[in-house]
mmCIF file with all atom_site columns, C-alpha atoms in Angstrom:
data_model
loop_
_atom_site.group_PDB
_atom_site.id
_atom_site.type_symbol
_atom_site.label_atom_id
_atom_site.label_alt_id
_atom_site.label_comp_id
_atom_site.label_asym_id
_atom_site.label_entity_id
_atom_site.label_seq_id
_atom_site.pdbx_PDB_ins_code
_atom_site.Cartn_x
_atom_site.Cartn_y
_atom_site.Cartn_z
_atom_site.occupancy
_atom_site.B_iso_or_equiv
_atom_site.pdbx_formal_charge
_atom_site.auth_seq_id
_atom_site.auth_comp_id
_atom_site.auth_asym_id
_atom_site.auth_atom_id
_atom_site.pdbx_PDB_model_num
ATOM 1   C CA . UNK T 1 1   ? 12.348  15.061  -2.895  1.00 0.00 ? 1   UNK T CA 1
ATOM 2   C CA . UNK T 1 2   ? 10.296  12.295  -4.167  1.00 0.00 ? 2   UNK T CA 1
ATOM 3   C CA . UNK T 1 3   ? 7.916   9.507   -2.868  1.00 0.00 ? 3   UNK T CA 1
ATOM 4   C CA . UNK T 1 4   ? 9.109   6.404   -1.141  1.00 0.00 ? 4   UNK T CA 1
ATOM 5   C CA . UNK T 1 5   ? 7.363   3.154   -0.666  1.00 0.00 ? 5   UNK T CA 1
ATOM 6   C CA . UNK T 1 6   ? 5.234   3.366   2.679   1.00 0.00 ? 6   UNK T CA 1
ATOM 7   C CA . UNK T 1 7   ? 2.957   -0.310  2.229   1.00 0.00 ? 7   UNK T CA 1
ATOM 8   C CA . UNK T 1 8   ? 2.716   -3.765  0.089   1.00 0.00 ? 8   UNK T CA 1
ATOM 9   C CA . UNK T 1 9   ? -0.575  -4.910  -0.693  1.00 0.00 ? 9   UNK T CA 1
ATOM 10  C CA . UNK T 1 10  ? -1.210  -8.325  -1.179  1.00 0.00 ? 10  UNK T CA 1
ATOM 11  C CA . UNK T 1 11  ? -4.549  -10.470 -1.979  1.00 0.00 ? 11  UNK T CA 1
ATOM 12  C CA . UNK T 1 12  ? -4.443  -13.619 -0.237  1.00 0.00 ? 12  UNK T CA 1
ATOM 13  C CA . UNK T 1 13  ? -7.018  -16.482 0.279   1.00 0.00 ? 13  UNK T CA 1
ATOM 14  C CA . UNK T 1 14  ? -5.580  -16.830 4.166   1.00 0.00 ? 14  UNK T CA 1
ATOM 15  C CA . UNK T 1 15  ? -3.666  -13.285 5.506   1.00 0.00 ? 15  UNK T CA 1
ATOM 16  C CA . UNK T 1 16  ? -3.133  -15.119 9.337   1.00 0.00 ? 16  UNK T CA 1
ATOM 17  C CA . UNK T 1 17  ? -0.549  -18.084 7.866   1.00 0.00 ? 17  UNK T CA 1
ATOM 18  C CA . UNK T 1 18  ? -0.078  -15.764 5.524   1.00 0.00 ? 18  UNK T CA 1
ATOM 19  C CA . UNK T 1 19  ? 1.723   -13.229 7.942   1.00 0.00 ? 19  UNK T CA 1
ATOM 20  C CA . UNK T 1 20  ? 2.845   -15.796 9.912   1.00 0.00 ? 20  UNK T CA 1
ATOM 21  C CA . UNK T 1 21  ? 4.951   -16.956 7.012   1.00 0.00 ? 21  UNK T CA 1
ATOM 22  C CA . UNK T 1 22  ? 6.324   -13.250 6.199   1.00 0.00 ? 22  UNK T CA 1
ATOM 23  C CA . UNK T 1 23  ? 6.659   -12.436 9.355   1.00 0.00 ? 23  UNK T CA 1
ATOM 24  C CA . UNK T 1 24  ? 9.144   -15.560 10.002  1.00 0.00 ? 24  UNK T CA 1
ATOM 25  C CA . UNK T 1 25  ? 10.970  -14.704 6.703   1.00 0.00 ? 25  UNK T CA 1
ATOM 26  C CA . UNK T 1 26  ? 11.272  -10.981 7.056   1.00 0.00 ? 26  UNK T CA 1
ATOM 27  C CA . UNK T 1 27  ? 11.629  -10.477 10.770  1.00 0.00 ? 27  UNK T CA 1
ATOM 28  C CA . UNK T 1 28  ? 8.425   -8.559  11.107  1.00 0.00 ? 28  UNK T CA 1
ATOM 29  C CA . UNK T 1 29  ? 5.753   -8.660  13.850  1.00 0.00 ? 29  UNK T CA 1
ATOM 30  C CA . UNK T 1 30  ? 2.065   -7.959  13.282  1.00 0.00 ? 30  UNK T CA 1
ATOM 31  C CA . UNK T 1 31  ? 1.625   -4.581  13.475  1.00 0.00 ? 31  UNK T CA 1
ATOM 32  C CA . UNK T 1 32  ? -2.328  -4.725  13.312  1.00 0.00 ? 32  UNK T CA 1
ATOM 33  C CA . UNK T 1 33  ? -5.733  -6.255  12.328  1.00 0.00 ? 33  UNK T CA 1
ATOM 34  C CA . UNK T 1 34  ? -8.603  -4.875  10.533  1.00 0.00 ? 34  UNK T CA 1
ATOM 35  C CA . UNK T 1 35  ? -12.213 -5.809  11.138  1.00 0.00 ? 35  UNK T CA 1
ATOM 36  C CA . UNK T 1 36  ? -12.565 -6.999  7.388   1.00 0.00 ? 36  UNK T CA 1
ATOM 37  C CA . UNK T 1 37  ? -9.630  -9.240  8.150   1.00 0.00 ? 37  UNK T CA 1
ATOM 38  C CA . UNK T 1 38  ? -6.686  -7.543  6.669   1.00 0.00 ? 38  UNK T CA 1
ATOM 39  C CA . UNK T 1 39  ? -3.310  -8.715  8.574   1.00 0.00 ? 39  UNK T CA 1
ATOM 40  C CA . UNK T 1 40  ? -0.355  -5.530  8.488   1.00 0.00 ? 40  UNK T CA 1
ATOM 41  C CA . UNK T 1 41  ? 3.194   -6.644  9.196   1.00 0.00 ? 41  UNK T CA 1
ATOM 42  C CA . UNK T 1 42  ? 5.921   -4.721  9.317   1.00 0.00 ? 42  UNK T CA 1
ATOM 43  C CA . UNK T 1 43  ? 9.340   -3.934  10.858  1.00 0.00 ? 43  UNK T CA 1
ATOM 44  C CA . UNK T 1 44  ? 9.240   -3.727  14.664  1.00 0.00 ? 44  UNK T CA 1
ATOM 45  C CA . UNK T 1 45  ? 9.808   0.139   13.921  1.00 0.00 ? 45  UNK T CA 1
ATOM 46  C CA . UNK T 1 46  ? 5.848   -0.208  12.915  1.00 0.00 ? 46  UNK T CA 1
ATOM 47  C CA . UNK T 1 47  ? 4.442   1.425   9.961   1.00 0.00 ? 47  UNK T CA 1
ATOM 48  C CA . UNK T 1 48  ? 6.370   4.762   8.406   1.00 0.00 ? 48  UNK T CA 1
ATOM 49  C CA . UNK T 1 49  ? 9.606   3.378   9.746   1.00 0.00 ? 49  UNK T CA 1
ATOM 50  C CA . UNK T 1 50  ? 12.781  1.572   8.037   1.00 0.00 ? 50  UNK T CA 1
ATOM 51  C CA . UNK T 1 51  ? 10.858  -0.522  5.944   1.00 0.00 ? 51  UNK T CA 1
ATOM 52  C CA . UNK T 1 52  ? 7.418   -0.704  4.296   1.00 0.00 ? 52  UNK T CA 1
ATOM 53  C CA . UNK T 1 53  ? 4.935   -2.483  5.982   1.00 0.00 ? 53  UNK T CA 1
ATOM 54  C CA . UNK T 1 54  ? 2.911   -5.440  3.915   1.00 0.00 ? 54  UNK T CA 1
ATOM 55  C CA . UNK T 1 55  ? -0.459  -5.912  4.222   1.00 0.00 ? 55  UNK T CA 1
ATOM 56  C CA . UNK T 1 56  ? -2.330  -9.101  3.532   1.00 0.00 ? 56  UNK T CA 1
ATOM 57  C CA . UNK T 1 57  ? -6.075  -8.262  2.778   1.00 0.00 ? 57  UNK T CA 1
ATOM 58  C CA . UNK T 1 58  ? -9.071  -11.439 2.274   1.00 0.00 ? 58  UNK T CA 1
ATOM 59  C CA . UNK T 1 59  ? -9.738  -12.421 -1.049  1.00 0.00 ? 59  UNK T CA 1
ATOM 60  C CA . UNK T 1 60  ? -11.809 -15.815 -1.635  1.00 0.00 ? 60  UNK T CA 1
ATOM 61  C CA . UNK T 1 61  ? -10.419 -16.096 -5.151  1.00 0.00 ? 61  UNK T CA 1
ATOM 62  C CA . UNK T 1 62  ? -7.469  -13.286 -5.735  1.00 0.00 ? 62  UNK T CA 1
ATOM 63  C CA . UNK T 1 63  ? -7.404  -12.352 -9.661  1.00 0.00 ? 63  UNK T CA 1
ATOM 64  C CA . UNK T 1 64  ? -5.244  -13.594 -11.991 1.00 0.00 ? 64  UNK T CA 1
ATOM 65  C CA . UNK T 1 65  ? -5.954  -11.248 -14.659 1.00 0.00 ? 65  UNK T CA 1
ATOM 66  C CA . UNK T 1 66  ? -4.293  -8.451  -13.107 1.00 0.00 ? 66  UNK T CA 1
ATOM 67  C CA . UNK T 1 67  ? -1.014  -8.411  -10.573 1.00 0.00 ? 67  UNK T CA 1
ATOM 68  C CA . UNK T 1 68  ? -1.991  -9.561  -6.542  1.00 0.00 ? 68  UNK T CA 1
ATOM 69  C CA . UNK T 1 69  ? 0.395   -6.288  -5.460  1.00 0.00 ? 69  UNK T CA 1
ATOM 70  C CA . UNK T 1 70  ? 0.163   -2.937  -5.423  1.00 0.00 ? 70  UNK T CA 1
ATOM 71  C CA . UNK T 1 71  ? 2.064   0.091   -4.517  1.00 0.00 ? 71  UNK T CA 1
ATOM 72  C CA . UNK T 1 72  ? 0.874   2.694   -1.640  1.00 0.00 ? 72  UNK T CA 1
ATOM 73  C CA . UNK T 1 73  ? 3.464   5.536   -1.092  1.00 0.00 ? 73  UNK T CA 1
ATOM 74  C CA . UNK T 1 74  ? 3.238   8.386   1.129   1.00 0.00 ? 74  UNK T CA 1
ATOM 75  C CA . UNK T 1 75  ? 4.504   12.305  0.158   1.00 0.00 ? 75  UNK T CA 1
ATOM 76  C CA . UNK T 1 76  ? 8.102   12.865  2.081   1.00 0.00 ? 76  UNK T CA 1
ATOM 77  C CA . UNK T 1 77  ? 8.334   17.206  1.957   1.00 0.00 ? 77  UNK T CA 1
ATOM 78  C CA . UNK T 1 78  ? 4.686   17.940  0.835   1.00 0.00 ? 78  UNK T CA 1
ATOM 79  C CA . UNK T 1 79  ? 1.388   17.439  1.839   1.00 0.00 ? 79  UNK T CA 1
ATOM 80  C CA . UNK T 1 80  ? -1.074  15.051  -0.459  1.00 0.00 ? 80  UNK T CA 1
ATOM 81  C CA . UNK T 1 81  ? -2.831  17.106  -2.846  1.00 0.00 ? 81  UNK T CA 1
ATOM 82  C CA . UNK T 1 82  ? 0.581   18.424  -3.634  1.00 0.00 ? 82  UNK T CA 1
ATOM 83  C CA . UNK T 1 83  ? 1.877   15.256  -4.197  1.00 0.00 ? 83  UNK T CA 1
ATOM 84  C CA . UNK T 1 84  ? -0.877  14.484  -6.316  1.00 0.00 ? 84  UNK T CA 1
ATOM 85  C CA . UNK T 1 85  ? -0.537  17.591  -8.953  1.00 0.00 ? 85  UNK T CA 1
ATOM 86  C CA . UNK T 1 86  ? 3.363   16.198  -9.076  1.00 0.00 ? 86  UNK T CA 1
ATOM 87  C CA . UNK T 1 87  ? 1.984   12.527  -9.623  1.00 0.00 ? 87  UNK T CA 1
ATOM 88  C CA . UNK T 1 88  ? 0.009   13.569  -12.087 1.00 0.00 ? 88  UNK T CA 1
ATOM 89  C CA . UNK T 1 89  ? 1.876   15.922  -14.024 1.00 0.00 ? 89  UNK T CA 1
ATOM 90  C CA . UNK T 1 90  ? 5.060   12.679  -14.186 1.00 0.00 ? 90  UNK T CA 1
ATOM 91  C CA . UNK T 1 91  ? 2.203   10.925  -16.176 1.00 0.00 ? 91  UNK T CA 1
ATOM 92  C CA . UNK T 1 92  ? 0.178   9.083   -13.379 1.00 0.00 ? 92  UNK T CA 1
ATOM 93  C CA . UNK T 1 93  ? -3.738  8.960   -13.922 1.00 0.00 ? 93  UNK T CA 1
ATOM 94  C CA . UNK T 1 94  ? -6.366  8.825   -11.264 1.00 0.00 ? 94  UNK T CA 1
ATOM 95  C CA . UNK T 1 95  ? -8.308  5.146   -11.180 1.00 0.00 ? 95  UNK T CA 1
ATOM 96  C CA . UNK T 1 96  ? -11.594 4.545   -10.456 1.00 0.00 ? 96  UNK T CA 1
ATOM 97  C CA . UNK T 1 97  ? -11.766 1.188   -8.778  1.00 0.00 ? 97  UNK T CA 1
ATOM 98  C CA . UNK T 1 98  ? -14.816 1.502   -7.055  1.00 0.00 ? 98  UNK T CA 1
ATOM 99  C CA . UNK T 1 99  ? -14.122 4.592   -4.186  1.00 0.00 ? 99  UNK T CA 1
ATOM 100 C CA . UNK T 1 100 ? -16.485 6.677   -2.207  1.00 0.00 ? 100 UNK T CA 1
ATOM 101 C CA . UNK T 1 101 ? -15.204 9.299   -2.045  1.00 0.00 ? 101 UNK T CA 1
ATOM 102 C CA . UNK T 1 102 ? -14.665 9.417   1.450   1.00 0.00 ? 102 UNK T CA 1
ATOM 103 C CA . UNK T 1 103 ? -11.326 7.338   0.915   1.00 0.00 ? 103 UNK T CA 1
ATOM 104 C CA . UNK T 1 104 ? -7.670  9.463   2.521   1.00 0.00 ? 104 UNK T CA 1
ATOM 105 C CA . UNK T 1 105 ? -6.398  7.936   -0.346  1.00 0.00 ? 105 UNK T CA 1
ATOM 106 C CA . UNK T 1 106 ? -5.860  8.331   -3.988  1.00 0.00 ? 106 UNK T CA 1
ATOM 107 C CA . UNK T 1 107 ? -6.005  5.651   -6.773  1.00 0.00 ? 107 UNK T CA 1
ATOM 108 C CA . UNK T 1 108 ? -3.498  6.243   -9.268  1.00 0.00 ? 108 UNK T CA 1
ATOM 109 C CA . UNK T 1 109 ? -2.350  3.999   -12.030 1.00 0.00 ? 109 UNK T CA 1
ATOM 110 C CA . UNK T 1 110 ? 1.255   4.863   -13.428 1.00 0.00 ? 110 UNK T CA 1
ATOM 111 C CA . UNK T 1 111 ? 1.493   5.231   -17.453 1.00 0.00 ? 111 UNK T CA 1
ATOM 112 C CA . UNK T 1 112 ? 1.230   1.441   -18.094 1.00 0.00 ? 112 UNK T CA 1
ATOM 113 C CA . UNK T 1 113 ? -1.471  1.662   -16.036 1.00 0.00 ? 113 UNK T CA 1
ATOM 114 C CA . UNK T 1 114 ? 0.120   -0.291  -12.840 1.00 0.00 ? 114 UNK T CA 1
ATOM 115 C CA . UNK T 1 115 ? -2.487  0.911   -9.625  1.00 0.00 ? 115 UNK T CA 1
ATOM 116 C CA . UNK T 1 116 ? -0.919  2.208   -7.077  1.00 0.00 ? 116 UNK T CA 1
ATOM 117 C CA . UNK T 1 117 ? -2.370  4.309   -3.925  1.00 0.00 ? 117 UNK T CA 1
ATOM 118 C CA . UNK T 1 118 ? -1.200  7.919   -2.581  1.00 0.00 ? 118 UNK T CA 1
ATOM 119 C CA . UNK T 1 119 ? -2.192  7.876   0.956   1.00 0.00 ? 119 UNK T CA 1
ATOM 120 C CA . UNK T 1 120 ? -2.294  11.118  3.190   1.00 0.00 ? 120 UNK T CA 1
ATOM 121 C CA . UNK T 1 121 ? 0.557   10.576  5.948   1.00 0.00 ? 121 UNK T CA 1
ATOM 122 C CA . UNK T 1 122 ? 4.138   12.367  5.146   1.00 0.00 ? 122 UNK T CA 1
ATOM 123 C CA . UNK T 1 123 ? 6.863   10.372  5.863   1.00 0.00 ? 123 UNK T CA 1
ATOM 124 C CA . UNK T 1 124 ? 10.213  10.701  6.407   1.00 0.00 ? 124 UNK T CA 1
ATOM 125 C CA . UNK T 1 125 ? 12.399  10.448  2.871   1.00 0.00 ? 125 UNK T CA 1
ATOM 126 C CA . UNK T 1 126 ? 14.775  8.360   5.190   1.00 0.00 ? 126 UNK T CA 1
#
């Protein structure tokens, strides 16, 4: 079993008419709000369901130097640090972008260095 795309991340200067957009052209209802003003939308099936759920975090000025999107995905038949070794040994890298280390998540880049996040929750592979 593999991975399978759990959330979108996108930069955005305004996530509310942001989502409101998305929403409207996806179907999706807001699923949630974050104190930092994030905006997650998703499939009325909520997050870990059919579909992967977007989330639109703040940015003032969102870069242009690298892509606005990233990947999070979520282990199907094995817990995280599992998924990790597996990650890792296809050719992913770990990412310092600035974590804690108190994060549930890892920061990955794939071999072209894309960033991507492996979050703890096991989903479904449906």
């Amino acid at each position: 079993m593999a991975c399978r795309i759990s959330e979108l991340v996108l930069d955005c200067r305004d996530p509310e008419a942001l989502a409101t957009f998305w929403c409207e052209v996806l179907d999706f209802v807001v699923l949630d709000r974050e104190g930092d003003g994030s905006v997650e939308i998703g499939a009325r099936d909520g997050f870990g369901g059919t579909q992967p759920t977007i989330i639109l975090s703040p940015s003032e000025n969102p870069e242009k130097a690298k892509p606005r999107l990233h990947i999070d995905v979520s282990a199907t038949d094995r817990d995280q640090d599992a998924e990790l070794e597996r990650l890792l040994a296809l050719g992913a890298r770990k990412v310092d972008v600035g974590q804690t280390g108190q994060e549930s998540w890892d920061v990955l880049a794939d071999p072209e260095g894309n960033e991507f996040c492996l979050l703890r929750a096991r989903l479904s592979p449906v």
